[in-house]
XYZ file of C-alpha atoms in Angstrom:
319
model
C 23.552 11.514 90.297
C 24.262 12.822 86.640
C 27.115 13.392 84.426
C 29.013 16.654 84.657
C 31.153 18.215 81.996
C 31.540 21.216 79.437
C 28.035 21.817 78.159
C 25.335 24.348 77.551
C 22.626 23.550 80.279
C 22.841 25.460 83.270
C 21.364 25.137 86.708
C 21.332 28.118 88.804
C 22.347 28.356 92.588
C 20.998 28.897 96.006
C 20.683 30.666 99.086
C 22.772 29.603 102.284
C 21.233 29.276 105.746
C 22.841 32.601 106.516
C 20.762 34.290 104.013
C 23.679 35.432 101.625
C 23.314 34.576 98.135
C 25.627 32.428 96.289
C 25.722 32.238 92.497
C 27.016 28.633 91.677
C 26.786 27.516 88.136
C 26.596 23.899 87.175
C 27.719 22.933 83.659
C 26.026 19.795 82.274
C 26.634 17.974 79.128
C 24.638 19.284 76.343
C 23.195 15.985 75.577
C 22.209 14.172 79.024
C 23.160 10.502 79.299
C 21.141 9.812 82.374
C 18.031 11.582 83.580
C 18.481 14.624 85.768
C 16.159 15.009 88.615
C 14.711 18.397 89.547
C 15.228 17.398 93.360
C 18.815 17.075 92.723
C 19.547 20.647 91.011
C 20.855 23.592 92.801
C 19.043 26.823 92.790
C 18.743 30.431 93.041
C 16.312 31.392 95.817
C 14.865 34.461 97.239
C 14.042 34.852 101.070
C 10.308 34.093 102.099
C 7.802 31.288 102.357
C 7.757 28.544 99.455
C 4.900 28.879 97.042
C 2.204 26.471 98.317
C 1.114 23.993 95.874
C -2.294 24.853 94.392
C -4.615 23.065 91.740
C -4.768 26.460 89.762
C -1.065 26.447 89.517
C -1.026 23.037 87.382
C -0.111 24.866 84.288
C 2.956 25.861 82.295
C 3.301 29.101 80.537
C 5.402 29.293 77.198
C 6.619 32.670 75.592
C 8.879 33.371 72.906
C 9.924 36.571 74.772
C 12.370 37.821 71.733
C 14.856 39.074 74.358
C 14.658 38.714 78.223
C 16.984 41.563 79.020
C 14.557 44.292 78.205
C 12.853 45.827 81.242
C 9.362 45.796 79.520
C 9.682 41.807 78.934
C 10.301 41.246 82.643
C 7.275 43.761 83.477
C 5.163 41.841 81.169
C 6.309 38.522 82.630
C 5.344 39.446 86.097
C 1.966 40.731 84.930
C 1.007 37.374 83.232
C 2.370 35.417 86.126
C 0.226 37.217 88.403
C -2.905 36.436 86.510
C -2.028 32.846 85.502
C 0.120 31.518 88.589
C 1.768 28.860 86.452
C 3.908 26.090 88.110
C 6.672 26.448 85.297
C 7.617 28.867 82.651
C 9.376 28.091 79.389
C 10.871 31.102 77.482
C 12.537 31.127 74.109
C 15.053 33.381 72.433
C 16.091 34.843 75.894
C 19.080 36.424 74.184
C 20.936 37.040 77.442
C 23.552 35.174 79.679
C 23.130 33.872 82.848
C 23.802 37.301 84.983
C 20.695 38.677 83.525
C 18.589 35.692 84.278
C 19.397 35.723 87.950
C 17.993 39.305 88.115
C 14.875 38.415 85.985
C 14.240 35.246 88.276
C 14.489 37.578 91.288
C 12.052 39.807 89.978
C 9.329 37.359 88.912
C 9.538 35.499 92.005
C 10.903 31.885 90.611
C 13.644 30.140 92.692
C 14.518 27.370 90.272
C 15.793 27.567 86.697
C 17.701 25.759 83.835
C 19.061 27.673 80.956
C 20.556 26.852 77.468
C 22.515 30.135 76.956
C 22.689 31.762 73.712
C 25.849 31.054 71.658
C 26.190 32.673 68.165
C 22.947 32.248 66.260
C 21.431 30.051 69.019
C 19.310 32.457 70.981
C 18.876 30.432 74.208
C 16.182 28.860 76.224
C 15.233 29.039 79.916
C 12.971 26.937 82.042
C 12.100 27.978 85.657
C 9.625 26.263 87.895
C 8.162 26.293 91.338
C 9.627 23.750 94.043
C 6.411 21.621 93.961
C 6.921 20.690 90.109
C 8.832 17.194 90.062
C 10.380 16.164 86.705
C 13.387 14.855 85.233
C 15.227 16.170 82.310
C 15.786 13.427 79.743
C 17.251 15.314 76.938
C 18.123 18.726 75.668
C 19.369 20.791 72.665
C 19.056 24.220 71.446
C 15.631 23.275 70.204
C 13.967 20.804 72.610
C 13.921 20.357 76.408
C 12.664 16.908 77.011
C 11.278 16.180 80.256
C 9.340 13.435 82.336
C 6.636 15.213 84.786
C 5.102 14.056 87.766
C 2.393 16.160 88.914
C 1.590 13.951 92.263
C 0.342 10.554 93.084
C -3.305 11.450 91.737
C -1.718 12.080 88.244
C -0.244 10.047 85.563
C 3.457 10.869 84.857
C 4.101 11.961 81.316
C 6.579 13.169 78.779
C 6.708 16.663 78.028
C 8.621 18.284 75.202
C 9.123 22.007 75.193
C 9.727 23.096 71.984
C 11.464 25.873 70.217
C 11.404 24.981 66.464
C 14.236 25.985 64.049
C 13.335 28.810 61.901
C 15.742 27.622 59.264
C 14.407 25.080 56.691
C 18.027 23.437 56.537
C 17.461 22.320 60.422
C 13.961 21.219 60.433
C 14.473 17.623 59.344
C 16.806 16.968 61.926
C 14.593 18.406 64.361
C 11.636 16.595 63.567
C 13.566 13.176 63.292
C 14.806 13.944 66.862
C 11.293 14.584 68.183
C 10.072 11.515 66.725
C 12.917 9.409 68.556
C 11.751 11.094 71.922
C 7.958 10.477 71.509
C 8.525 6.871 72.246
C 5.502 5.441 70.586
C 1.794 5.968 71.058
C 1.493 4.170 74.308
C 3.501 6.593 76.484
C 1.629 9.747 77.591
C 3.195 12.703 75.949
C 2.641 16.262 75.063
C 4.625 18.802 73.252
C 4.145 22.517 73.387
C 5.977 25.612 72.518
C 6.774 27.729 69.192
C 6.982 25.170 66.431
C 7.964 27.766 63.750
C 5.597 25.567 61.503
C 2.005 25.408 60.386
C -0.527 22.861 59.742
C -1.897 24.587 56.820
C -3.014 27.860 54.784
C -5.873 28.451 57.520
C -3.211 29.278 60.068
C -1.702 32.294 58.314
C -3.257 35.612 57.392
C -1.247 38.137 54.851
C 2.087 37.363 53.045
C 2.822 34.658 50.627
C 0.728 31.468 50.400
C 1.582 28.605 52.356
C 3.227 25.781 50.283
C 2.182 22.351 51.266
C 5.956 21.554 51.274
C 6.707 23.998 53.991
C 4.095 22.814 56.617
C 4.639 19.020 56.041
C 7.077 18.503 59.008
C 4.386 19.086 61.973
C 1.636 17.568 60.157
C 3.717 14.414 59.280
C 4.677 14.105 62.976
C 1.363 14.512 64.316
C -0.108 11.877 61.825
C 2.509 9.374 62.260
C 2.937 9.491 65.978
C -0.764 9.851 66.857
C -0.754 13.429 68.141
C -3.647 16.108 68.114
C -3.738 19.678 68.416
C -5.035 20.576 71.691
C -7.115 23.812 70.457
C -6.919 27.173 72.313
C -9.125 29.985 73.446
C -7.998 33.423 72.849
C -6.489 35.274 69.792
C -6.643 33.240 66.396
C -2.851 33.629 65.751
C 0.034 33.534 68.080
C 2.821 35.686 65.967
C 2.433 39.025 64.077
C 5.275 40.806 62.031
C 3.645 43.956 63.658
C 3.488 45.745 60.336
C 0.296 47.759 59.306
C -2.202 47.385 56.613
C -1.577 44.907 53.782
C 1.890 44.445 55.006
C 0.845 42.690 58.418
C 1.173 38.961 58.553
C -0.124 36.897 61.501
C 0.310 33.026 61.919
C -0.456 30.316 64.462
C 3.031 28.790 65.228
C 2.882 28.523 69.060
C 0.658 25.519 70.156
C 0.268 22.309 72.087
C -0.030 18.796 70.767
C -0.399 15.565 72.668
C -1.158 11.946 72.013
C -4.109 9.871 72.947
C -2.944 8.394 76.164
C -2.191 11.791 77.328
C -5.648 13.125 76.404
C -7.089 10.278 78.570
C -5.018 11.071 81.319
C -5.601 14.817 81.270
C -9.015 15.101 79.413
C -9.770 18.543 80.901
C -6.438 20.168 79.787
C -7.021 23.443 77.979
C -4.619 26.234 75.944
C -5.271 29.917 76.446
C -3.441 32.482 74.307
C -2.360 35.555 76.259
C -1.335 38.636 74.200
C 2.084 40.112 75.675
C 3.079 43.610 74.128
C 6.899 43.409 74.171
C 6.921 40.519 71.803
C 5.704 39.619 68.572
C 4.476 36.249 70.004
C 1.506 35.757 72.357
C 2.438 33.556 75.302
C 0.249 30.146 75.698
C -0.660 28.639 78.809
C -1.154 24.919 79.208
C -3.634 24.025 82.151
C -3.320 20.316 82.997
C -6.625 20.182 84.800
C -8.540 22.786 83.021
C -9.952 26.389 83.783
C -10.762 27.797 87.033
C -14.457 28.294 87.458
C -13.937 32.060 86.763
C -12.619 31.582 83.422
C -14.471 30.615 80.487
C -13.903 26.949 79.069
C -13.252 26.975 75.469
C -13.824 24.045 73.126
C -12.107 24.003 69.744
C -11.459 21.343 67.238
C -8.807 21.723 64.366
C -9.730 19.690 61.225
C -6.714 17.207 61.947
C -8.698 16.153 65.144
C -11.878 15.033 63.091
C -9.513 12.844 60.873
C -7.789 11.213 63.750
C -10.057 8.202 64.362
C -8.591 7.812 67.903
C -9.764 11.256 68.936
C -13.416 10.006 68.791
C -12.631 7.616 71.466
C -10.987 10.419 73.628
C -14.160 12.629 73.368
C -16.216 9.563 74.438
C -14.046 8.974 77.450
C -13.979 12.831 78.334
Protein backbone atom coordinates (compact mmCIF):
# COMPACT_ATOMS: atom_id res chain seq x y z
CA UNK A 1 0.00 0.00 0.00
CA UNK A 2 2.61 2.55 1.14
CA UNK A 3 5.63 2.79 3.40
CA UNK A 4 5.08 3.38 7.11
CA UNK A 5 7.63 4.87 9.44
CA UNK A 6 8.49 7.87 11.57
CA UNK A 7 7.52 11.02 9.76
CA UNK A 8 5.38 14.12 9.80
CA UNK A 9 2.50 13.33 7.44
CA UNK A 10 -0.57 12.30 9.44
CA UNK A 11 -3.88 10.81 8.33
CA UNK A 12 -6.95 11.02 10.53
CA UNK A 13 -9.10 8.09 11.64
CA UNK A 14 -12.70 6.90 11.21
CA UNK A 15 -15.96 5.96 12.90
CA UNK A 16 -16.68 2.27 13.31
CA UNK A 17 -20.00 0.63 12.46
CA UNK A 18 -21.16 0.80 16.07
CA UNK A 19 -21.05 4.59 15.96
CA UNK A 20 -18.18 5.15 18.39
CA UNK A 21 -15.32 7.38 17.34
CA UNK A 22 -11.81 6.05 17.03
CA UNK A 23 -8.88 8.39 16.69
CA UNK A 24 -6.10 6.48 15.10
CA UNK A 25 -3.02 8.23 13.81
CA UNK A 26 -1.00 6.86 10.93
CA UNK A 27 2.54 8.19 10.78
CA UNK A 28 3.99 8.18 7.29
CA UNK A 29 7.50 8.88 6.09
CA UNK A 30 8.07 12.58 5.62
CA UNK A 31 9.09 12.05 1.99
CA UNK A 32 6.95 9.34 0.47
CA UNK A 33 8.79 6.85 -1.74
CA UNK A 34 5.61 5.53 -3.37
CA UNK A 35 2.24 7.17 -4.11
CA UNK A 36 -0.37 7.19 -1.35
CA UNK A 37 -3.91 6.88 -2.71
CA UNK A 38 -6.74 8.76 -1.00
CA UNK A 39 -8.86 5.60 -1.02
CA UNK A 40 -6.30 3.84 1.21
CA UNK A 41 -6.18 6.47 3.95
CA UNK A 42 -7.95 6.08 7.29
CA UNK A 43 -10.17 8.97 8.28
CA UNK A 44 -12.12 10.83 10.95
CA UNK A 45 -15.80 10.87 10.03
CA UNK A 46 -19.02 12.35 11.36
CA UNK A 47 -22.43 10.70 11.36
CA UNK A 48 -24.79 11.49 8.48
CA UNK A 49 -24.98 10.84 4.75
CA UNK A 50 -21.92 11.37 2.55
CA UNK A 51 -21.55 14.60 0.64
CA UNK A 52 -22.96 14.20 -2.87
CA UNK A 53 -20.57 15.02 -5.72
CA UNK A 54 -21.63 18.21 -7.48
CA UNK A 55 -20.15 20.12 -10.40
CA UNK A 56 -20.20 23.22 -8.20
CA UNK A 57 -17.97 21.38 -5.71
CA UNK A 58 -15.19 20.89 -8.26
CA UNK A 59 -13.02 23.46 -6.54
CA UNK A 60 -10.16 23.79 -4.07
CA UNK A 61 -10.01 26.38 -1.30
CA UNK A 62 -6.62 27.64 -0.10
CA UNK A 63 -6.07 29.82 2.97
CA UNK A 64 -3.12 30.83 5.11
CA UNK A 65 -5.16 30.88 8.31
CA UNK A 66 -2.32 31.99 10.63
CA UNK A 67 -3.52 29.68 13.40
CA UNK A 68 -6.39 27.21 13.25
CA UNK A 69 -6.93 27.06 17.01
CA UNK A 70 -8.77 30.39 17.23
CA UNK A 71 -12.59 30.12 17.33
CA UNK A 72 -12.77 32.96 14.81
CA UNK A 73 -10.76 30.91 12.31
CA UNK A 74 -13.14 27.94 12.50
CA UNK A 75 -16.17 30.23 12.18
CA UNK A 76 -14.70 31.99 9.16
CA UNK A 77 -13.86 28.65 7.59
CA UNK A 78 -17.42 27.40 8.02
CA UNK A 79 -18.76 30.54 6.38
CA UNK A 80 -16.51 30.32 3.33
CA UNK A 81 -17.23 26.59 2.95
CA UNK A 82 -20.97 27.30 3.00
CA UNK A 83 -20.53 29.90 0.28
CA UNK A 84 -18.08 28.08 -1.99
CA UNK A 85 -18.70 24.35 -1.34
CA UNK A 86 -15.14 23.19 -2.11
CA UNK A 87 -14.20 19.57 -2.73
CA UNK A 88 -10.87 20.10 -0.93
CA UNK A 89 -9.27 22.64 1.41
CA UNK A 90 -5.58 23.44 1.87
CA UNK A 91 -4.71 25.37 5.03
CA UNK A 92 -1.30 26.84 5.85
CA UNK A 93 0.26 27.93 9.15
CA UNK A 94 -2.25 25.91 11.17
CA UNK A 95 -0.02 26.11 14.30
CA UNK A 96 -1.95 23.35 16.10
CA UNK A 97 -1.52 19.66 16.83
CA UNK A 98 -3.87 16.93 15.62
CA UNK A 99 -6.18 17.08 18.65
CA UNK A 100 -7.31 20.55 17.61
CA UNK A 101 -7.45 19.49 13.96
CA UNK A 102 -9.96 16.72 14.82
CA UNK A 103 -12.25 19.25 16.52
CA UNK A 104 -12.07 21.71 13.62
CA UNK A 105 -12.78 18.98 11.06
CA UNK A 106 -15.92 18.08 12.99
CA UNK A 107 -17.04 21.71 13.03
CA UNK A 108 -16.55 22.29 9.30
CA UNK A 109 -18.04 18.95 8.22
CA UNK A 110 -15.04 17.38 6.46
CA UNK A 111 -14.36 13.68 6.99
CA UNK A 112 -10.89 13.17 5.54
CA UNK A 113 -7.67 15.02 6.23
CA UNK A 114 -3.88 14.90 6.06
CA UNK A 115 -1.76 17.11 8.28
CA UNK A 116 1.87 18.07 8.42
CA UNK A 117 2.02 19.16 12.08
CA UNK A 118 3.95 22.24 13.25
CA UNK A 119 7.45 21.47 14.52
CA UNK A 120 9.55 24.32 15.87
CA UNK A 121 9.43 27.18 13.39
CA UNK A 122 7.58 25.01 10.88
CA UNK A 123 4.02 26.15 11.27
CA UNK A 124 2.13 23.18 9.83
CA UNK A 125 -0.06 22.36 6.81
CA UNK A 126 -3.47 20.70 6.52
CA UNK A 127 -5.33 19.24 3.55
CA UNK A 128 -8.90 18.00 3.96
CA UNK A 129 -11.25 16.70 1.29
CA UNK A 130 -14.66 15.30 0.41
CA UNK A 131 -14.82 11.53 -0.20
CA UNK A 132 -15.53 11.98 -3.93
CA UNK A 133 -12.12 13.59 -4.52
CA UNK A 134 -9.68 10.95 -5.78
CA UNK A 135 -5.97 11.68 -5.57
CA UNK A 136 -2.55 10.26 -4.76
CA UNK A 137 0.10 11.90 -2.58
CA UNK A 138 3.30 11.83 -4.62
CA UNK A 139 5.56 13.89 -2.35
CA UNK A 140 5.35 16.10 0.70
CA UNK A 141 7.42 18.48 2.77
CA UNK A 142 6.79 21.41 5.08
CA UNK A 143 6.37 23.59 1.97
CA UNK A 144 4.83 21.38 -0.73
CA UNK A 145 2.06 18.79 -0.86
CA UNK A 146 2.35 17.28 -4.34
CA UNK A 147 -0.73 15.40 -5.58
CA UNK A 148 -2.01 13.64 -8.66
CA UNK A 149 -5.73 14.45 -8.90
CA UNK A 150 -8.48 12.55 -10.71
CA UNK A 151 -11.80 14.40 -11.09
CA UNK A 152 -13.48 11.52 -12.90
CA UNK A 153 -13.48 9.80 -16.28
CA UNK A 154 -14.70 12.95 -18.06
CA UNK A 155 -11.67 14.99 -17.03
CA UNK A 156 -7.90 14.75 -17.46
CA UNK A 157 -5.75 13.67 -14.53
CA UNK A 158 -3.25 16.32 -13.50
CA UNK A 159 -0.49 17.16 -11.05
CA UNK A 160 -1.35 19.65 -8.33
CA UNK A 161 1.26 21.18 -6.04
CA UNK A 162 -0.22 22.81 -2.94
CA UNK A 163 2.27 25.50 -1.97
CA UNK A 164 3.43 27.22 1.18
CA UNK A 165 6.49 29.12 0.00
CA UNK A 166 9.28 29.55 2.55
CA UNK A 167 9.25 33.06 4.06
CA UNK A 168 13.01 33.03 4.69
CA UNK A 169 15.31 33.95 1.82
CA UNK A 170 17.85 31.23 2.66
CA UNK A 171 15.26 28.49 2.05
CA UNK A 172 13.91 29.71 -1.28
CA UNK A 173 16.50 28.26 -3.66
CA UNK A 174 15.98 24.71 -2.38
CA UNK A 175 12.20 25.19 -2.57
CA UNK A 176 12.22 26.32 -6.20
CA UNK A 177 14.65 23.58 -7.20
CA UNK A 178 12.35 20.94 -5.72
CA UNK A 179 9.23 22.42 -7.31
CA UNK A 180 11.02 22.38 -10.67
CA UNK A 181 11.83 18.68 -10.19
CA UNK A 182 8.18 17.92 -9.37
CA UNK A 183 6.81 19.75 -12.42
CA UNK A 184 7.93 16.83 -14.66
CA UNK A 185 8.16 18.79 -17.89
CA UNK A 186 5.77 20.86 -20.02
CA UNK A 187 3.82 17.91 -21.48
CA UNK A 188 2.22 16.85 -18.17
CA UNK A 189 -0.83 18.93 -17.06
CA UNK A 190 0.10 20.70 -13.85
CA UNK A 191 -1.12 23.45 -11.55
CA UNK A 192 0.49 25.04 -8.47
CA UNK A 193 -1.62 26.96 -5.98
CA UNK A 194 -1.20 28.47 -2.53
CA UNK A 195 0.88 31.06 -0.67
CA UNK A 196 4.11 31.43 -2.64
CA UNK A 197 5.58 34.16 -0.42
CA UNK A 198 6.89 35.63 -3.66
CA UNK A 199 5.96 38.34 -6.16
CA UNK A 200 6.11 38.65 -9.94
CA UNK A 201 7.11 42.31 -9.74
CA UNK A 202 6.61 45.73 -8.22
CA UNK A 203 3.02 45.91 -9.50
CA UNK A 204 2.06 43.25 -6.94
CA UNK A 205 3.01 45.34 -3.91
CA UNK A 206 1.57 48.53 -2.44
CA UNK A 207 3.44 50.40 0.28
CA UNK A 208 6.66 49.62 2.12
CA UNK A 209 10.07 49.21 0.54
CA UNK A 210 10.41 48.97 -3.21
CA UNK A 211 10.55 45.46 -4.69
CA UNK A 212 14.06 44.49 -5.79
CA UNK A 213 14.41 42.48 -8.99
CA UNK A 214 16.46 39.85 -7.16
CA UNK A 215 13.76 39.33 -4.52
CA UNK A 216 11.12 38.29 -7.09
CA UNK A 217 13.33 36.18 -9.34
CA UNK A 218 12.34 32.73 -8.07
CA UNK A 219 8.68 32.72 -9.11
CA UNK A 220 9.19 34.41 -12.47
CA UNK A 221 12.13 32.14 -13.33
CA UNK A 222 10.15 29.01 -12.48
CA UNK A 223 7.19 30.13 -14.57
CA UNK A 224 9.24 31.07 -17.62
CA UNK A 225 11.48 27.99 -17.52
CA UNK A 226 8.64 25.50 -16.92
CA UNK A 227 6.03 27.12 -19.19
CA UNK A 228 3.61 28.16 -16.43
CA UNK A 229 1.25 31.14 -16.64
CA UNK A 230 -0.66 33.01 -13.96
CA UNK A 231 -4.36 32.09 -13.88
CA UNK A 232 -5.43 35.63 -12.99
CA UNK A 233 -8.15 36.33 -10.42
CA UNK A 234 -11.33 38.12 -9.53
CA UNK A 235 -11.89 39.86 -6.23
CA UNK A 236 -9.46 41.97 -4.24
CA UNK A 237 -6.21 42.96 -5.94
CA UNK A 238 -3.95 41.92 -3.07
CA UNK A 239 -4.01 38.76 -0.95
CA UNK A 240 -1.96 39.84 2.06
CA UNK A 241 -1.89 42.93 4.27
CA UNK A 242 0.10 43.84 7.36
CA UNK A 243 -3.16 45.40 8.67
CA UNK A 244 -1.44 48.64 9.60
CA UNK A 245 -3.21 51.95 9.02
CA UNK A 246 -2.30 54.87 6.79
CA UNK A 247 1.16 55.13 5.28
CA UNK A 248 2.35 52.12 7.30
CA UNK A 249 -0.02 49.79 5.42
CA UNK A 250 1.60 47.22 3.11
CA UNK A 251 -0.30 44.96 0.75
CA UNK A 252 0.97 42.24 -1.57
CA UNK A 253 -0.31 39.57 -3.92
CA UNK A 254 1.59 36.49 -2.75
CA UNK A 255 -1.24 33.91 -2.94
CA UNK A 256 -2.02 32.68 -6.45
CA UNK A 257 -2.48 29.81 -8.88
CA UNK A 258 -0.24 29.11 -11.86
CA UNK A 259 -0.57 26.36 -14.46
CA UNK A 260 1.16 25.06 -17.57
CA UNK A 261 -0.34 25.04 -21.06
CA UNK A 262 -1.54 21.38 -21.04
CA UNK A 263 -3.49 22.10 -17.84
CA UNK A 264 -5.04 25.24 -19.35
CA UNK A 265 -6.09 23.24 -22.42
CA UNK A 266 -7.61 20.52 -20.21
CA UNK A 267 -9.39 23.06 -17.96
CA UNK A 268 -9.95 26.17 -20.13
CA UNK A 269 -12.78 27.52 -17.95
CA UNK A 270 -10.89 27.35 -14.64
CA UNK A 271 -11.09 30.49 -12.51
CA UNK A 272 -9.54 31.96 -9.37
CA UNK A 273 -11.39 34.14 -6.89
CA UNK A 274 -10.07 35.97 -3.81
CA UNK A 275 -12.31 35.78 -0.73
CA UNK A 276 -11.56 38.11 2.16
CA UNK A 277 -11.51 36.40 5.58
CA UNK A 278 -11.27 38.70 8.59
CA UNK A 279 -9.28 36.62 11.16
CA UNK A 280 -6.17 36.33 8.96
CA UNK A 281 -3.92 38.81 7.19
CA UNK A 282 -4.35 36.63 4.07
CA UNK A 283 -7.36 36.39 1.80
CA UNK A 284 -8.44 32.90 0.83
CA UNK A 285 -8.35 31.87 -2.82
CA UNK A 286 -10.60 29.35 -4.51
CA UNK A 287 -9.70 27.49 -7.69
CA UNK A 288 -12.76 26.36 -9.64
CA UNK A 289 -11.72 23.72 -12.15
CA UNK A 290 -14.85 24.04 -14.30
CA UNK A 291 -15.43 27.77 -13.98
CA UNK A 292 -18.03 29.84 -12.18
CA UNK A 293 -21.61 28.96 -11.48
CA UNK A 294 -24.19 30.95 -13.50
CA UNK A 295 -24.98 33.16 -10.50
CA UNK A 296 -21.41 34.36 -10.19
CA UNK A 297 -19.66 36.88 -12.47
CA UNK A 298 -17.02 35.29 -14.66
CA UNK A 299 -13.82 37.33 -14.62
CA UNK A 300 -11.06 37.51 -17.18
CA UNK A 301 -7.69 38.96 -16.30
CA UNK A 302 -4.33 38.70 -18.00
CA UNK A 303 -1.04 39.32 -16.24
CA UNK A 304 1.78 40.81 -18.29
CA UNK A 305 3.68 37.52 -18.10
CA UNK A 306 0.85 35.79 -19.97
CA UNK A 307 1.20 38.26 -22.83
CA UNK A 308 4.92 37.54 -23.10
CA UNK A 309 4.33 33.76 -23.14
CA UNK A 310 3.78 32.69 -26.78
CA UNK A 311 2.08 29.44 -25.79
CA UNK A 312 -0.67 31.36 -24.01
CA UNK A 313 -2.05 32.65 -27.32
CA UNK A 314 -2.71 29.07 -28.44
CA UNK A 315 -4.54 28.41 -25.18
CA UNK A 316 -6.78 31.43 -25.68
CA UNK A 317 -7.52 30.37 -29.26
CA UNK A 318 -8.49 26.87 -28.14
CA UNK A 319 -10.62 28.26 -25.30
